[in-house]
PDB file of C-alpha atoms in Angstrom:
ATOM      1  CA  MET A   3       0.000   0.000   0.000  1.00 90.00           C
ATOM      2  CA  THR A   4       1.339   3.410  -0.978  1.00 96.00           C
ATOM      3  CA  LEU A   5       0.223   6.223   1.310  1.00 97.00           C
ATOM      4  CA  ALA A   6       0.766   9.930   0.802  1.00 98.00           C
ATOM      5  CA  TYR A   7       1.518  11.818   4.000  1.00 98.00           C
ATOM      6  CA  ASP A   8       3.033  14.923   5.536  1.00 98.00           C
ATOM      7  CA  ASP A   9       5.532  14.629   8.385  1.00 98.00           C
ATOM      8  CA  ARG A  10       6.397  17.908  10.099  1.00 97.00           C
ATOM      9  CA  GLY A  11       8.150  18.904  13.299  1.00 97.00           C
ATOM     10  CA  HIS A  12       9.864  17.004  16.108  1.00 94.00           C
ATOM     11  CA  GLY A  13       8.929  15.624  19.496  1.00 95.00           C
ATOM     12  CA  LEU A  14       5.942  13.556  20.522  1.00 96.00           C
ATOM     13  CA  PRO A  15       4.402  12.001  17.378  1.00 98.00           C
ATOM     14  CA  VAL A  16       0.822  13.106  16.735  1.00 98.00           C
ATOM     15  CA  VAL A  17      -0.930  11.207  13.927  1.00 98.00           C
ATOM     16  CA  LEU A  18      -4.128  12.709  12.491  1.00 98.00           C
ATOM     17  CA  LEU A  19      -6.516  10.420  10.567  1.00 99.00           C
ATOM     18  CA  HIS A  20      -9.132  12.111   8.381  1.00 98.00           C
ATOM     19  CA  GLY A  21     -12.716  10.997   7.774  1.00 98.00           C
ATOM     20  CA  PHE A  22     -14.668   9.913   4.700  1.00 98.00           C
ATOM     21  CA  PRO A  23     -14.569  11.075   1.915  1.00 98.00           C
ATOM     22  CA  LEU A  24     -11.917  13.645   2.738  1.00 98.00           C
ATOM     23  CA  ASN A  25      -8.128  13.792   2.938  1.00 98.00           C
ATOM     24  CA  ARG A  26      -5.282  15.038   5.089  1.00 98.00           C
ATOM     25  CA  ARG A  27      -6.028  18.669   4.264  1.00 98.00           C
ATOM     26  CA  ILE A  28      -8.735  18.765   6.948  1.00 98.00           C
ATOM     27  CA  TRP A  29      -5.901  18.888   9.487  1.00 98.00           C
ATOM     28  CA  GLN A  30      -3.964  21.748   7.896  1.00 97.00           C
ATOM     29  CA  PRO A  31      -4.893  24.342  10.570  1.00 97.00           C
ATOM     30  CA  GLN A  32      -3.794  21.961  13.324  1.00 98.00           C
ATOM     31  CA  ALA A  33      -0.559  20.894  11.598  1.00 98.00           C
ATOM     32  CA  GLU A  34       0.405  24.530  11.053  1.00 97.00           C
ATOM     33  CA  ARG A  35       0.164  25.298  14.754  1.00 96.00           C
ATOM     34  CA  LEU A  36       1.253  22.031  16.363  1.00 97.00           C
ATOM     35  CA  HIS A  37       4.379  21.186  14.390  1.00 97.00           C
ATOM     36  CA  ALA A  38       6.439  23.714  16.355  1.00 96.00           C
ATOM     37  CA  ARG A  39       6.142  21.500  19.452  1.00 96.00           C
ATOM     38  CA  PHE A  40       5.172  18.070  18.124  1.00 97.00           C
ATOM     39  CA  ARG A  41       5.913  15.730  15.229  1.00 98.00           C
ATOM     40  CA  VAL A  42       2.680  15.923  13.244  1.00 98.00           C
ATOM     41  CA  ILE A  43       1.984  13.126  10.759  1.00 98.00           C
ATOM     42  CA  THR A  44      -1.039  13.425   8.475  1.00 98.00           C
ATOM     43  CA  PRO A  45      -1.617  10.561   6.023  1.00 98.00           C
ATOM     44  CA  ASP A  46      -4.138  10.241   3.242  1.00 98.00           C
ATOM     45  CA  LEU A  47      -5.913   6.959   3.979  1.00 98.00           C
ATOM     46  CA  ARG A  48      -6.125   4.374   1.225  1.00 98.00           C
ATOM     47  CA  GLY A  49      -8.466   5.402  -1.578  1.00 98.00           C
ATOM     48  CA  HIS A  50      -8.401   9.049  -0.480  1.00 98.00           C
ATOM     49  CA  GLY A  51      -6.351  12.067  -1.464  1.00 97.00           C
ATOM     50  CA  GLU A  52      -3.077  11.112  -3.086  1.00 97.00           C
ATOM     51  CA  SER A  53      -2.845   7.568  -1.688  1.00 98.00           C
ATOM     52  CA  ALA A  54      -3.270   4.353  -3.652  1.00 98.00           C
ATOM     53  CA  ALA A  55      -6.841   3.215  -4.310  1.00 98.00           C
ATOM     54  CA  PRO A  56      -7.032  -0.546  -4.785  1.00 97.00           C
ATOM     55  CA  ALA A  57     -10.332  -2.271  -5.532  1.00 97.00           C
ATOM     56  CA  GLY A  58     -12.066  -4.208  -2.774  1.00 97.00           C
ATOM     57  CA  ILE A  59     -13.489  -3.683   0.694  1.00 98.00           C
ATOM     58  CA  TYR A  60     -11.467  -1.392   2.962  1.00 98.00           C
ATOM     59  CA  SER A  61     -11.934  -2.967   6.389  1.00 98.00           C
ATOM     60  CA  MET A  62     -11.157  -0.803   9.383  1.00 98.00           C
ATOM     61  CA  ALA A  63      -8.549  -3.385  10.448  1.00 98.00           C
ATOM     62  CA  ASP A  64      -6.814  -3.194   7.072  1.00 98.00           C
ATOM     63  CA  MET A  65      -6.758   0.593   7.190  1.00 98.00           C
ATOM     64  CA  ALA A  66      -5.392   0.445  10.733  1.00 98.00           C
ATOM     65  CA  ALA A  67      -2.669  -1.876   9.449  1.00 98.00           C
ATOM     66  CA  ASP A  68      -1.794   0.739   6.824  1.00 98.00           C
ATOM     67  CA  VAL A  69      -1.269   3.288   9.604  1.00 98.00           C
ATOM     68  CA  ALA A  70       0.788   0.841  11.676  1.00 98.00           C
ATOM     69  CA  ALA A  71       3.011   0.162   8.655  1.00 98.00           C
ATOM     70  CA  LEU A  72       3.443   3.898   8.121  1.00 98.00           C
ATOM     71  CA  LEU A  73       4.549   4.414  11.729  1.00 97.00           C
ATOM     72  CA  GLU A  74       6.955   1.492  11.414  1.00 97.00           C
ATOM     73  CA  SER A  75       8.439   2.937   8.234  1.00 97.00           C
ATOM     74  CA  LEU A  76       8.853   6.322   9.948  1.00 97.00           C
ATOM     75  CA  GLN A  77      10.342   4.635  13.020  1.00 93.00           C
ATOM     76  CA  CYS A  78       8.096   6.463  15.421  1.00 91.00           C
ATOM     77  CA  GLY A  79       5.775   5.477  18.202  1.00 82.00           C
ATOM     78  CA  PRO A  80       4.100   5.148  20.516  1.00 96.00           C
ATOM     79  CA  ALA A  81       2.092   8.091  19.218  1.00 98.00           C
ATOM     80  CA  VAL A  82      -0.955  10.115  20.052  1.00 98.00           C
ATOM     81  CA  ILE A  83      -3.439   9.257  17.325  1.00 98.00           C
ATOM     82  CA  ALA A  84      -6.518  11.267  16.420  1.00 98.00           C
ATOM     83  CA  GLY A  85      -9.322   9.977  14.231  1.00 98.00           C
ATOM     84  CA  HIS A  86     -12.151  11.987  12.699  1.00 98.00           C
ATOM     85  CA  SER A  87     -15.403  10.150  11.843  1.00 98.00           C
ATOM     86  CA  MET A  88     -14.252   7.127   9.773  1.00 98.00           C
ATOM     87  CA  GLY A  89     -10.782   7.904  11.097  1.00 98.00           C
ATOM     88  CA  GLY A  90     -12.233   7.278  14.554  1.00 98.00           C
ATOM     89  CA  TYR A  91     -13.461   3.843  13.508  1.00 98.00           C
ATOM     90  CA  ILE A  92      -9.959   3.116  12.207  1.00 98.00           C
ATOM     91  CA  LEU A  93      -8.450   4.455  15.422  1.00 98.00           C
ATOM     92  CA  LEU A  94     -10.501   2.069  17.557  1.00 98.00           C
ATOM     93  CA  ALA A  95      -9.422  -0.813  15.309  1.00 98.00           C
ATOM     94  CA  PHE A  96      -5.845   0.415  15.638  1.00 98.00           C
ATOM     95  CA  TYR A  97      -6.030   0.402  19.439  1.00 98.00           C
ATOM     96  CA  ARG A  98      -7.534  -3.090  19.375  1.00 98.00           C
ATOM     97  CA  HIS A  99      -4.657  -4.479  17.287  1.00 98.00           C
ATOM     98  CA  TYR A 100      -1.682  -2.216  18.108  1.00 98.00           C
ATOM     99  CA  PRO A 101      -2.102  -0.875  21.666  1.00 97.00           C
ATOM    100  CA  GLN A 102       1.666  -0.776  22.130  1.00 97.00           C
ATOM    101  CA  LEU A 103       1.856   1.969  19.478  1.00 97.00           C
ATOM    102  CA  VAL A 104      -0.655   4.253  21.218  1.00 98.00           C
ATOM    103  CA  LYS A 105       0.237   6.882  23.812  1.00 97.00           C
ATOM    104  CA  GLY A 106      -3.111   8.673  23.640  1.00 98.00           C
ATOM    105  CA  LEU A 107      -6.382   8.719  21.681  1.00 98.00           C
ATOM    106  CA  VAL A 108      -8.334  11.636  20.247  1.00 98.00           C
ATOM    107  CA  LEU A 109     -11.800  10.707  18.991  1.00 98.00           C
ATOM    108  CA  VAL A 110     -13.397  13.417  16.846  1.00 98.00           C
ATOM    109  CA  SER A 111     -17.007  13.408  15.593  1.00 98.00           C
ATOM    110  CA  THR A 112     -17.196   9.631  15.691  1.00 98.00           C
ATOM    111  CA  ARG A 113     -18.926   6.737  17.437  1.00 98.00           C
ATOM    112  CA  ALA A 114     -18.164   3.253  18.749  1.00 98.00           C
ATOM    113  CA  VAL A 115     -21.399   1.503  17.762  1.00 98.00           C
ATOM    114  CA  VAL A 116     -22.142  -0.101  14.398  1.00 97.00           C
ATOM    115  CA  ASP A 117     -24.482   1.271  11.757  1.00 97.00           C
ATOM    116  CA  THR A 118     -28.200   0.624  11.826  1.00 96.00           C
ATOM    117  CA  ALA A 119     -29.677  -1.599   9.128  1.00 97.00           C
ATOM    118  CA  GLU A 120     -30.759   1.541   7.291  1.00 97.00           C
ATOM    119  CA  GLY A 121     -27.278   2.979   7.589  1.00 97.00           C
ATOM    120  CA  ARG A 122     -25.704  -0.160   6.124  1.00 97.00           C
ATOM    121  CA  ALA A 123     -28.184  -0.112   3.251  1.00 98.00           C
ATOM    122  CA  ASN A 124     -27.359   3.524   2.526  1.00 97.00           C
ATOM    123  CA  ARG A 125     -23.656   2.727   2.453  1.00 98.00           C
ATOM    124  CA  ALA A 126     -24.225  -0.150   0.033  1.00 98.00           C
ATOM    125  CA  ALA A 127     -26.308   2.079  -2.217  1.00 97.00           C
ATOM    126  CA  MET A 128     -23.627   4.797  -2.291  1.00 97.00           C
ATOM    127  CA  ALA A 129     -20.901   2.284  -3.106  1.00 98.00           C
ATOM    128  CA  GLN A 130     -22.942   0.759  -5.911  1.00 98.00           C
ATOM    129  CA  ARG A 131     -23.926   4.095  -7.417  1.00 97.00           C
ATOM    130  CA  ALA A 132     -20.329   5.384  -7.330  1.00 97.00           C
ATOM    131  CA  GLU A 133     -19.205   2.296  -9.228  1.00 97.00           C
ATOM    132  CA  GLN A 134     -22.049   2.498 -11.724  1.00 97.00           C
ATOM    133  CA  GLU A 135     -21.480   6.182 -12.470  1.00 96.00           C
ATOM    134  CA  GLN A 136     -17.690   6.031 -12.025  1.00 96.00           C
ATOM    135  CA  SER A 137     -17.935   9.288 -10.163  1.00 95.00           C
ATOM    136  CA  SER A 138     -17.492  10.670  -6.665  1.00 93.00           C
ATOM    137  CA  ARG A 139     -20.475  12.990  -7.089  1.00 94.00           C
ATOM    138  CA  VAL A 140     -22.775  10.677  -5.140  1.00 95.00           C
ATOM    139  CA  ALA A 141     -20.693  11.186  -2.004  1.00 96.00           C
ATOM    140  CA  VAL A 142     -20.692  14.946  -2.484  1.00 96.00           C
ATOM    141  CA  GLU A 143     -24.443  15.074  -3.082  1.00 95.00           C
ATOM    142  CA  LYS A 144     -25.328  12.883  -0.118  1.00 94.00           C
ATOM    143  CA  MET A 145     -22.900  14.199   2.479  1.00 96.00           C
ATOM    144  CA  LEU A 146     -21.881  17.784   1.768  1.00 96.00           C
ATOM    145  CA  PRO A 147     -25.222  19.392   2.769  1.00 95.00           C
ATOM    146  CA  ASN A 148     -24.907  17.883   6.256  1.00 95.00           C
ATOM    147  CA  MET A 149     -21.179  18.267   6.805  1.00 97.00           C
ATOM    148  CA  MET A 150     -21.051  21.731   8.352  1.00 97.00           C
ATOM    149  CA  ALA A 151     -23.227  23.787  10.655  1.00 97.00           C
ATOM    150  CA  PRO A 152     -25.024  26.837   9.210  1.00 95.00           C
ATOM    151  CA  ALA A 153     -23.162  29.081  11.645  1.00 93.00           C
ATOM    152  CA  ALA A 154     -19.801  27.885  10.329  1.00 92.00           C
ATOM    153  CA  LEU A 155     -20.818  28.430   6.717  1.00 93.00           C
ATOM    154  CA  ALA A 156     -22.120  31.900   7.529  1.00 93.00           C
ATOM    155  CA  ALA A 157     -18.798  32.782   9.119  1.00 91.00           C
ATOM    156  CA  ARG A 158     -16.707  31.233   6.340  1.00 90.00           C
ATOM    157  CA  PRO A 159     -18.692  31.012   3.073  1.00 92.00           C
ATOM    158  CA  ALA A 160     -15.689  29.644   1.158  1.00 95.00           C
ATOM    159  CA  LEU A 161     -15.513  26.604   3.431  1.00 96.00           C
ATOM    160  CA  ARG A 162     -18.231  24.765   1.524  1.00 96.00           C
ATOM    161  CA  SER A 163     -16.322  24.900  -1.759  1.00 96.00           C
ATOM    162  CA  GLU A 164     -13.083  23.884  -0.029  1.00 96.00           C
ATOM    163  CA  VAL A 165     -14.689  20.783   1.458  1.00 97.00           C
ATOM    164  CA  GLU A 166     -16.486  19.965  -1.790  1.00 97.00           C
ATOM    165  CA  ALA A 167     -13.176  20.061  -3.657  1.00 96.00           C
ATOM    166  CA  MET A 168     -11.661  17.618  -1.169  1.00 96.00           C
ATOM    167  CA  MET A 169     -14.590  15.243  -1.462  1.00 96.00           C
ATOM    168  CA  ALA A 170     -14.609  15.407  -5.262  1.00 93.00           C
ATOM    169  CA  THR A 171     -11.039  14.097  -5.463  1.00 92.00           C
ATOM    170  CA  THR A 172     -11.829  10.871  -3.602  1.00 97.00           C
ATOM    171  CA  SER A 173     -11.537   7.897  -5.941  1.00 96.00           C
ATOM    172  CA  VAL A 174     -14.437   5.638  -6.874  1.00 98.00           C
ATOM    173  CA  ASN A 175     -12.593   2.686  -5.347  1.00 98.00           C
ATOM    174  CA  GLY A 176     -12.083   4.744  -2.214  1.00 98.00           C
ATOM    175  CA  ILE A 177     -15.769   5.581  -1.921  1.00 98.00           C
ATOM    176  CA  ALA A 178     -16.927   2.015  -2.540  1.00 98.00           C
ATOM    177  CA  GLY A 179     -14.211   0.353  -0.476  1.00 98.00           C
ATOM    178  CA  ALA A 180     -14.565   2.624   2.527  1.00 98.00           C
ATOM    179  CA  GLN A 181     -18.357   2.515   2.550  1.00 98.00           C
ATOM    180  CA  ARG A 182     -18.388  -1.277   2.486  1.00 98.00           C
ATOM    181  CA  GLY A 183     -15.666  -1.404   5.105  1.00 98.00           C
ATOM    182  CA  MET A 184     -17.535   0.912   7.451  1.00 98.00           C
ATOM    183  CA  ALA A 185     -20.754  -1.055   6.962  1.00 98.00           C
ATOM    184  CA  SER A 186     -19.007  -4.255   8.051  1.00 97.00           C
ATOM    185  CA  ARG A 187     -17.045  -2.821  10.988  1.00 98.00           C
ATOM    186  CA  PRO A 188     -17.463  -4.470  14.399  1.00 96.00           C
ATOM    187  CA  ASP A 189     -19.039  -2.800  17.398  1.00 98.00           C
ATOM    188  CA  SER A 190     -16.287  -1.267  19.527  1.00 98.00           C
ATOM    189  CA  SER A 191     -18.427  -0.560  22.592  1.00 98.00           C
ATOM    190  CA  GLU A 192     -16.860  -3.461  24.502  1.00 97.00           C
ATOM    191  CA  LEU A 193     -13.407  -2.002  23.858  1.00 98.00           C
ATOM    192  CA  LEU A 194     -14.117   1.366  25.452  1.00 98.00           C
ATOM    193  CA  PRO A 195     -13.896   0.349  29.143  1.00 98.00           C
ATOM    194  CA  ARG A 196     -10.543  -1.332  28.390  1.00 97.00           C
ATOM    195  CA  ILE A 197      -8.888   1.800  26.992  1.00 98.00           C
ATOM    196  CA  SER A 198      -6.053   2.588  29.379  1.00 97.00           C
ATOM    197  CA  VAL A 199      -4.394   5.576  27.680  1.00 98.00           C
ATOM    198  CA  PRO A 200      -5.371   9.252  27.986  1.00 98.00           C
ATOM    199  CA  THR A 201      -8.342   9.974  25.722  1.00 98.00           C
ATOM    200  CA  LEU A 202      -9.783  13.227  24.415  1.00 98.00           C
ATOM    201  CA  ILE A 203     -13.199  13.268  22.778  1.00 98.00           C
ATOM    202  CA  LEU A 204     -14.342  16.236  20.674  1.00 98.00           C
ATOM    203  CA  ALA A 205     -17.674  16.775  18.940  1.00 98.00           C
ATOM    204  CA  GLY A 206     -19.845  19.580  17.625  1.00 98.00           C
ATOM    205  CA  THR A 207     -23.243  20.256  19.139  1.00 98.00           C
ATOM    206  CA  ALA A 208     -24.690  20.823  15.641  1.00 98.00           C
ATOM    207  CA  ASP A 209     -23.344  17.638  14.035  1.00 98.00           C
ATOM    208  CA  ALA A 210     -26.075  16.338  11.706  1.00 97.00           C
ATOM    209  CA  LEU A 211     -24.201  13.134  10.780  1.00 97.00           C
ATOM    210  CA  ILE A 212     -23.107  11.772  14.169  1.00 98.00           C
ATOM    211  CA  PRO A 213     -25.028  13.312  17.088  1.00 97.00           C
ATOM    212  CA  TYR A 214     -22.858  14.527  19.941  1.00 98.00           C
ATOM    213  CA  ALA A 215     -24.727  12.133  22.242  1.00 98.00           C
ATOM    214  CA  GLU A 216     -22.420   9.469  20.819  1.00 98.00           C
ATOM    215  CA  ALA A 217     -19.431  11.419  22.134  1.00 98.00           C
ATOM    216  CA  GLN A 218     -21.066  11.688  25.546  1.00 98.00           C
ATOM    217  CA  ARG A 219     -21.707   7.945  25.545  1.00 98.00           C
ATOM    218  CA  MET A 220     -18.067   7.163  24.748  1.00 98.00           C
ATOM    219  CA  ALA A 221     -16.869   9.577  27.422  1.00 98.00           C
ATOM    220  CA  GLN A 222     -18.962   7.751  30.017  1.00 98.00           C
ATOM    221  CA  MET A 223     -17.489   4.381  29.026  1.00 98.00           C
ATOM    222  CA  ILE A 224     -13.789   5.248  28.634  1.00 98.00           C
ATOM    223  CA  PRO A 225     -11.949   5.575  31.962  1.00 95.00           C
ATOM    224  CA  SER A 226     -10.681   9.105  32.569  1.00 87.00           C
ATOM    225  CA  ALA A 227     -11.798  10.358  29.157  1.00 97.00           C
ATOM    226  CA  GLU A 228     -11.989  14.111  28.661  1.00 98.00           C
ATOM    227  CA  LEU A 229     -14.968  15.412  26.654  1.00 98.00           C
ATOM    228  CA  HIS A 230     -15.116  18.776  24.910  1.00 98.00           C
ATOM    229  CA  LEU A 231     -18.180  19.902  22.954  1.00 98.00           C
ATOM    230  CA  LEU A 232     -17.873  22.747  20.454  1.00 98.00           C
ATOM    231  CA  GLU A 233     -20.982  24.915  20.247  1.00 97.00           C
ATOM    232  CA  ASP A 234     -22.658  25.516  16.863  1.00 96.00           C
ATOM    233  CA  VAL A 235     -20.185  23.205  15.118  1.00 97.00           C
ATOM    234  CA  GLY A 236     -21.108  20.433  12.706  1.00 98.00           C
ATOM    235  CA  HIS A 237     -19.243  17.347  11.552  1.00 98.00           C
ATOM    236  CA  LEU A 238     -15.940  19.098  10.700  1.00 98.00           C
ATOM    237  CA  PRO A 239     -14.787  20.833  13.894  1.00 98.00           C
ATOM    238  CA  SER A 240     -11.134  21.006  12.788  1.00 98.00           C
ATOM    239  CA  LEU A 241     -12.209  23.257   9.910  1.00 98.00           C
ATOM    240  CA  GLU A 242     -15.340  24.933  11.251  1.00 97.00           C
ATOM    241  CA  LYS A 243     -13.717  26.318  14.414  1.00 97.00           C
ATOM    242  CA  PRO A 244     -10.037  25.598  13.846  1.00 97.00           C
ATOM    243  CA  GLU A 245      -8.738  27.985  16.513  1.00 97.00           C
ATOM    244  CA  GLU A 246     -10.888  26.573  19.313  1.00 97.00           C
ATOM    245  CA  PHE A 247     -10.371  22.990  18.182  1.00 98.00           C
ATOM    246  CA  THR A 248      -6.594  23.377  18.014  1.00 98.00           C
ATOM    247  CA  ALA A 249      -6.418  25.150  21.367  1.00 98.00           C
ATOM    248  CA  VAL A 250      -8.291  22.301  23.073  1.00 98.00           C
ATOM    249  CA  LEU A 251      -6.103  19.690  21.397  1.00 98.00           C
ATOM    250  CA  GLN A 252      -2.871  21.542  22.150  1.00 97.00           C
ATOM    251  CA  THR A 253      -3.739  22.031  25.823  1.00 97.00           C
ATOM    252  CA  TRP A 254      -4.548  18.339  26.189  1.00 98.00           C
ATOM    253  CA  LEU A 255      -1.341  17.279  24.383  1.00 98.00           C
ATOM    254  CA  HIS A 256       0.762  19.376  26.743  1.00 96.00           C
ATOM    255  CA  LYS A 257      -0.867  17.655  29.727  1.00 94.00           C
ATOM    256  CA  ILE A 258      -0.006  14.140  28.547  1.00 90.00           C
ATOM    257  CA  GLN A 259       3.354  14.910  26.952  1.00 84.00           C
TER     258      GLN A 259
END
């Protein structure tokens, strides 16, 4: 597997995993600020951004293995690893299989439970339509309207086009593979009480894709987890309120460093 990534700075490794169907650019505001004190690694996950896009189902375990191989190749770890949305699903799989590589977890706009039957059917339909049309437009049409809170778009009108451009570059194999992989992911609820590393959970109170109640549920189940809710923020807190998001993350990183 060939992964594109940025590796900036020195010190404690901080690995940032983006969500679907995005790429490493969602972390640009954080990388710009954090790399002065930390080693910030931002990969494009398989099928996304500039990384390879093989055909097939992208299981969360396989994508976690990609990240583990990247850390091995960079000779770094244990690391603090953050996962946004699908990146959070991958992060939980990563902790299940490679706990020795994890110094801390940051779960962003994600959940531990599996999809509903309706959710799995919607994922299958998106994967099939992307393959039939050989286009990423289905992902843009279905997800973009619910990605960001109205308040964020009012404050930064250009944000919508920036996110749309990211989504539009995701490969057809990436859309189909990731959707089928997320639909088949295991429930990670049983893992949460066994997490023994410092954990930060961030979510927006206006998230229309994954309600912030899921973040509250995870915070109740993970020992010593720290929960931070961002007001009037949707599914992309790292871009919607980058200053507040980065400040919370940076403060927490300094505490566990």
